[in-house]
Tab-separated table of C-alpha atoms (C1' of nucleotides) in Angstrom:
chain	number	residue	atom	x	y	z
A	73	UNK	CA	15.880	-6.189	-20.385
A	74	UNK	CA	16.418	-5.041	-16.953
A	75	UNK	CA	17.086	-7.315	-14.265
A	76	UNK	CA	13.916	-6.489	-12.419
A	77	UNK	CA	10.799	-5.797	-14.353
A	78	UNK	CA	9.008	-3.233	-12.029
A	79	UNK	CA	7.520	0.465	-12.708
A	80	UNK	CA	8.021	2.946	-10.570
A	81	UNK	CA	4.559	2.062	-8.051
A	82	UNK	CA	5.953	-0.970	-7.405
A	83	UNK	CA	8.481	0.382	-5.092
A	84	UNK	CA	6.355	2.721	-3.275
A	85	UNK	CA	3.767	-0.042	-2.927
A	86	UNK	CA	6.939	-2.634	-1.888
A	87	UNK	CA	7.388	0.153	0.876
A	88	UNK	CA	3.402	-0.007	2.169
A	89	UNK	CA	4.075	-2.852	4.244
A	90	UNK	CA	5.554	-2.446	7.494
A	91	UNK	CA	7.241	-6.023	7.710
A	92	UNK	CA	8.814	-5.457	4.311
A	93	UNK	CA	10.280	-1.949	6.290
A	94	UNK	CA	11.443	-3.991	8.624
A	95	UNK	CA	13.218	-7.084	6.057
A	96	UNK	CA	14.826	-3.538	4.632
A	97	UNK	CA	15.936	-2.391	8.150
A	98	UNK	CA	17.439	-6.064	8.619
A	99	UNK	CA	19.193	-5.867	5.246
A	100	UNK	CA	20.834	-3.005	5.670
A	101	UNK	CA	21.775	-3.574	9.422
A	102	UNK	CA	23.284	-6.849	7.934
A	103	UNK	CA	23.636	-7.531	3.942
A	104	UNK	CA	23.637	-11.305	2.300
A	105	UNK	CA	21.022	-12.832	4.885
A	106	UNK	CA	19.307	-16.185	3.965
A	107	UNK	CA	15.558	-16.706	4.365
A	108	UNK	CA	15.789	-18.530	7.518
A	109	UNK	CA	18.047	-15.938	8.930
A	110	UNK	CA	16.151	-13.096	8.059
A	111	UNK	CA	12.818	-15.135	9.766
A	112	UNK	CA	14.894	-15.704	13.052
A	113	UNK	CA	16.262	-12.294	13.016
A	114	UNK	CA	12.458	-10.332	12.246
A	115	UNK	CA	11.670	-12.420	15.670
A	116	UNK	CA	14.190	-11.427	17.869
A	117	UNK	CA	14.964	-7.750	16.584
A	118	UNK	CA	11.804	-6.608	15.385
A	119	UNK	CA	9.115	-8.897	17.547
A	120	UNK	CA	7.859	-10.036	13.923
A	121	UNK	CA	6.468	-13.430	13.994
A	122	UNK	CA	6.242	-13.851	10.223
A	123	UNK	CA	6.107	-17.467	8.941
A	124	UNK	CA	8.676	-18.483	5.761
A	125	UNK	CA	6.098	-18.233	3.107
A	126	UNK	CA	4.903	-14.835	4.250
A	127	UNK	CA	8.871	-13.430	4.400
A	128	UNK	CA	9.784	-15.441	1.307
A	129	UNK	CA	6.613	-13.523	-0.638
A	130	UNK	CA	7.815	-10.233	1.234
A	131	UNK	CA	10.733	-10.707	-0.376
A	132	UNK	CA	9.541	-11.551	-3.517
A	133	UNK	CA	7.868	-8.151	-3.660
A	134	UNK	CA	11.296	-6.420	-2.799
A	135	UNK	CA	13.220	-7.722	-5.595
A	136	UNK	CA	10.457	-7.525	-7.948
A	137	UNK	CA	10.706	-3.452	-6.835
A	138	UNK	CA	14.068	-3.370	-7.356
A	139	UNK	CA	14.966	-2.763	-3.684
A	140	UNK	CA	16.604	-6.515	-2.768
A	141	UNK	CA	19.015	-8.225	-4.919
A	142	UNK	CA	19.906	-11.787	-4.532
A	143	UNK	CA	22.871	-14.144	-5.351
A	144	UNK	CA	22.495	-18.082	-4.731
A	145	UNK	CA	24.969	-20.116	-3.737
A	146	UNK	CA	24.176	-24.183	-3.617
A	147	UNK	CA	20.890	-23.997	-1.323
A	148	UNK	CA	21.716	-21.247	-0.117
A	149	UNK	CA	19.940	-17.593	-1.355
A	150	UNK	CA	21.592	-14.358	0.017
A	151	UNK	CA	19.668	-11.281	-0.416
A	152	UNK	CA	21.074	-7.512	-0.082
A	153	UNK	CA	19.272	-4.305	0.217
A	154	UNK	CA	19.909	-2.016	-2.647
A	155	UNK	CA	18.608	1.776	-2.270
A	156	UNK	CA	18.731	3.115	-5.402
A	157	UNK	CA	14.842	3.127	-6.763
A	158	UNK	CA	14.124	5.067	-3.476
A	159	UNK	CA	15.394	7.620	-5.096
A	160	UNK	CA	12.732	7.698	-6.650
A	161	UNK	CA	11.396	9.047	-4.410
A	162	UNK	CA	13.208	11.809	-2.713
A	163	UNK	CA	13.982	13.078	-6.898
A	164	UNK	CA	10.087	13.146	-7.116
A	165	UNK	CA	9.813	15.945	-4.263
A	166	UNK	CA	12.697	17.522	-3.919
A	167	UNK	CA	13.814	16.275	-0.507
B	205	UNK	CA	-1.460	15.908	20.536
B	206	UNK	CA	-0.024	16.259	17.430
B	207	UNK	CA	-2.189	17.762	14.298
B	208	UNK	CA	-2.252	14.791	12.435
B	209	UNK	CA	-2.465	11.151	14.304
B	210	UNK	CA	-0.910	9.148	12.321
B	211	UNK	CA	1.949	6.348	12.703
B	212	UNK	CA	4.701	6.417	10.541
B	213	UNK	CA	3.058	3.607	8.102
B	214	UNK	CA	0.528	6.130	7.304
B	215	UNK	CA	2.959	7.990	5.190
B	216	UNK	CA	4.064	4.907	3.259
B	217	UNK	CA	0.940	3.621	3.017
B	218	UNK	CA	-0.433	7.426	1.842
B	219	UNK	CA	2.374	7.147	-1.299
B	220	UNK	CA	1.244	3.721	-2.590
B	221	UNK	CA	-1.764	4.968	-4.612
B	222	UNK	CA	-0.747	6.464	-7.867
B	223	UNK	CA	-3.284	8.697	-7.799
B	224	UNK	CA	-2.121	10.387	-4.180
B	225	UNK	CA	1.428	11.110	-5.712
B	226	UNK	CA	0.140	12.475	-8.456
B	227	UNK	CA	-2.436	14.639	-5.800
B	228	UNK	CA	0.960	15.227	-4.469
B	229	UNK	CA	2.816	16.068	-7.293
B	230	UNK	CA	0.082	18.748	-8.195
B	231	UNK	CA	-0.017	20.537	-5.150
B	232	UNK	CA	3.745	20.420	-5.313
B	233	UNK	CA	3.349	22.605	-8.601
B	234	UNK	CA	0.713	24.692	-7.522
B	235	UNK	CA	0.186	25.432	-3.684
B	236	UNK	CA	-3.391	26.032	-2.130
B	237	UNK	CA	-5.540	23.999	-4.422
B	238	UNK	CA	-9.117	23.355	-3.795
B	239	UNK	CA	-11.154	20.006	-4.095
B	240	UNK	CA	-12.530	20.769	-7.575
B	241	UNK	CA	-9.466	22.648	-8.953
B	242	UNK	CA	-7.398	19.417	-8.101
B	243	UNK	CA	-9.629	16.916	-10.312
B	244	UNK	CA	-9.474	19.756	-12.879
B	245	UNK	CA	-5.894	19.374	-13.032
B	246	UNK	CA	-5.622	16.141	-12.384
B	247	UNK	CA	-7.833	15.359	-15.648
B	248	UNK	CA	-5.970	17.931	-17.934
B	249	UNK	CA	-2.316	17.601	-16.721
B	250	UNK	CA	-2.238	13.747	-15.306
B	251	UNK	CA	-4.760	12.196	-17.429
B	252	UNK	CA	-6.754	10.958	-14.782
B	253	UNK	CA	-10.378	10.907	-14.109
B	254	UNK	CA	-11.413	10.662	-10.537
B	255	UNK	CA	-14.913	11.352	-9.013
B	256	UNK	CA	-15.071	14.402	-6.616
B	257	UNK	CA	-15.437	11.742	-3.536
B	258	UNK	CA	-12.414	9.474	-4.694
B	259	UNK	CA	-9.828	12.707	-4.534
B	260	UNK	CA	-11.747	13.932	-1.731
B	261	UNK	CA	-11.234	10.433	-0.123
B	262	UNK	CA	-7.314	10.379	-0.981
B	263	UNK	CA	-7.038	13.823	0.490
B	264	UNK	CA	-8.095	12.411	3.585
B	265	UNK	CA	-5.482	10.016	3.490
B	266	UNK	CA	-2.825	12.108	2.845
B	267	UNK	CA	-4.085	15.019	5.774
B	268	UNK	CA	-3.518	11.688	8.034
B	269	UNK	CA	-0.264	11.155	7.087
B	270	UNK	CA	0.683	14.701	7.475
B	271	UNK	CA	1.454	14.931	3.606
B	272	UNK	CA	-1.215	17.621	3.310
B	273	UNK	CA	-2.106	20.347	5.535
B	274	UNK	CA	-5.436	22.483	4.626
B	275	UNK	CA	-6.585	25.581	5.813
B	276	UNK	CA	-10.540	26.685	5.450
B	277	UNK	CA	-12.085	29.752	4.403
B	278	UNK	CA	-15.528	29.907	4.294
B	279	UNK	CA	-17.041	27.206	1.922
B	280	UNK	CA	-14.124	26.614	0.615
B	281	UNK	CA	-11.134	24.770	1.730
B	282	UNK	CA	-7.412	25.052	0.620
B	283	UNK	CA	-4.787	22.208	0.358
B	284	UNK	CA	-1.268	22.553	0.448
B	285	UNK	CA	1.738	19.806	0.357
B	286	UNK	CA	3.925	18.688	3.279
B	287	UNK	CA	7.166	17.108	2.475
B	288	UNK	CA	8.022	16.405	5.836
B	289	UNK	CA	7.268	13.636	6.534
B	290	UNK	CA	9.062	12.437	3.979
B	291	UNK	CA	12.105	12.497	5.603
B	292	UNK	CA	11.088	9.488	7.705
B	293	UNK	CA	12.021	7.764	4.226
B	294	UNK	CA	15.667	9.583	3.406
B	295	UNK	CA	16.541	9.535	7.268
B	296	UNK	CA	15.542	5.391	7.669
B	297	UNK	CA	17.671	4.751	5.081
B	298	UNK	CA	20.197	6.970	4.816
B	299	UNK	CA	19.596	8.758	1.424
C	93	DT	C1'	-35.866	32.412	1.302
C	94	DT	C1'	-34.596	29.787	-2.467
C	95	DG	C1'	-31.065	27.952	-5.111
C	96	DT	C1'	-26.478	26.698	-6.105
C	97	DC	C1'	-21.855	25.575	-5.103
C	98	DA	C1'	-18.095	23.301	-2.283
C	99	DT	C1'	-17.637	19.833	0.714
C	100	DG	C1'	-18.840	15.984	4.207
C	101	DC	C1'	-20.698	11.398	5.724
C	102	DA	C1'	-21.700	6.562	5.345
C	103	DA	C1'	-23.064	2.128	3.402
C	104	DG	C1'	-22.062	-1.191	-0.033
C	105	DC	C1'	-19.174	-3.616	-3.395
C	106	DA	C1'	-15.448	-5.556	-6.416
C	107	DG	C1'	-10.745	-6.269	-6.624
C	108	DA	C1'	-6.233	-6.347	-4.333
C	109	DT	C1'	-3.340	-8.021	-0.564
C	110	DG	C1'	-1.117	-10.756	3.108
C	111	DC	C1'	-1.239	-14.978	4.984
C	112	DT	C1'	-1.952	-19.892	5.485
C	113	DT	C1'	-1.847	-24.727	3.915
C	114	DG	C1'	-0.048	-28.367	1.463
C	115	DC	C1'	2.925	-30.246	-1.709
C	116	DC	C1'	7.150	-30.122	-4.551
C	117	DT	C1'	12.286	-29.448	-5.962
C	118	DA	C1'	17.068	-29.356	-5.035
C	119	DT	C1'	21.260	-29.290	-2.428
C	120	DG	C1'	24.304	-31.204	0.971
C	121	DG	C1'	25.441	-34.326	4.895
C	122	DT	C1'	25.939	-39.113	6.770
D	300	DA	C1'	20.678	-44.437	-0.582
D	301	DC	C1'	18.541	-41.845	2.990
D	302	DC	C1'	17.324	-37.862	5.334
D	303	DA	C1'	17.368	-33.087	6.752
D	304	DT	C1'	17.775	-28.474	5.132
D	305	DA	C1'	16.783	-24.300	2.137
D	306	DG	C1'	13.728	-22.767	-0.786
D	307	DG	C1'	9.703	-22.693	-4.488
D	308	DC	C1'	4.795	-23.096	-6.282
D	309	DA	C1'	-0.026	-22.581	-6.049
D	310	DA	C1'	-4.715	-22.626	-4.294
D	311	DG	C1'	-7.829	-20.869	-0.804
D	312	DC	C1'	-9.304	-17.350	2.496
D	313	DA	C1'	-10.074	-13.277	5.455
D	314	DT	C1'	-9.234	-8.641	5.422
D	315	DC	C1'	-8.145	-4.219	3.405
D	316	DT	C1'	-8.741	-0.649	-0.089
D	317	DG	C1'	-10.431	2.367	-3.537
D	318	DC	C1'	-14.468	3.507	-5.556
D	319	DT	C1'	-19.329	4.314	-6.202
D	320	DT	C1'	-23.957	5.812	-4.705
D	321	DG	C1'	-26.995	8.582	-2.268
D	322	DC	C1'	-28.002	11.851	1.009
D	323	DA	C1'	-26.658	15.747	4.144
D	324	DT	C1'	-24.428	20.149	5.630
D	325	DG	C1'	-22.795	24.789	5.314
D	326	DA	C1'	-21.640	29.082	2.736
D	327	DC	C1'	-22.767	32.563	-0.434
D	328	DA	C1'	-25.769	34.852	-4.221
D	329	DA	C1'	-30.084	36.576	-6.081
DNA sequence: TTGTCATGCAAGCAGATGCTTGCCTATGGT
DNA sequence: ACCATAGGCAAGCATCTGCTTGCATGACAA
């Protein structure tokens, strides 16, 4: 079985969310962020004032959609954006 | 002002029903649909089965995000798909 | 005019969603 | 051992969302 277990909503629904956009603008602007570094970065980049449990459930949703993958090292959890199921999307309608 | 007043979340937010990309995936296939002619279709070619006001409801979603454009004549009024905005996707993150 | 057809408007409701709160686990430093 | 750090789990809650229900409007036909 796949490594994430999502249909194909889940990523457009992943997407509704405008501080997930923004965790995916952060990821790609700079790959293999931890939690904590992702919170302080939302704040001073995107004027987000998310707490950890809201990011950390954000995030949750992302991988679940396929669209963050994650390695851990010790205590330490990097995540990295990953664009493929947005195409998805732009197969869908021809873009 | 612009024809349609939404933000750019309205567009994401517009794709996360199933039932909207299907609307969209319709009108994709056959330009200039009315109301009833879409829940025909969507009953015999998507298998779903939405009341008059539920499509009628996501229409109005998607004519906010600029998805759908419609033009009227006389008692009846015609609805036709707008990819653009879709490009806010593919140009955010560089599909 | 009377009736029908295509659509619009608005209140109410059940389920989903994003967030908080509080506690728990585990890793690494001293 | 002790403590701080990084993250996880789960219940509760306010709001949002999609849908239904019922009535209203406007266009065309007989």
């Amino acid at each position: 079985m796949l490594a994430y277990g999502g249909g194909v909503g889940d990523v457009f629904k992943a997407l509704a969310d405008p501080t997930r956009r923004a965790i995916l603008d952060e990821l790609q602007e700079r790959s293999g962020q931890t939690l904590f570094e992702l919170i302080s970065r939302l704040v001073s980049r995107h004027g987000l004032t998310s707490s950890r449990q809201a990011v950390s459930q954000h995030l949750e949703v992302l991988e679940a959609a396929g669209l963050v993958r994650t390695r851990r090292e010790g205590r330490y959890k990097f995540h990295e954006l990953d664009t493929a199921p947005l195409r998805a999307i732009t197969d869908r309608w021809r873009l």
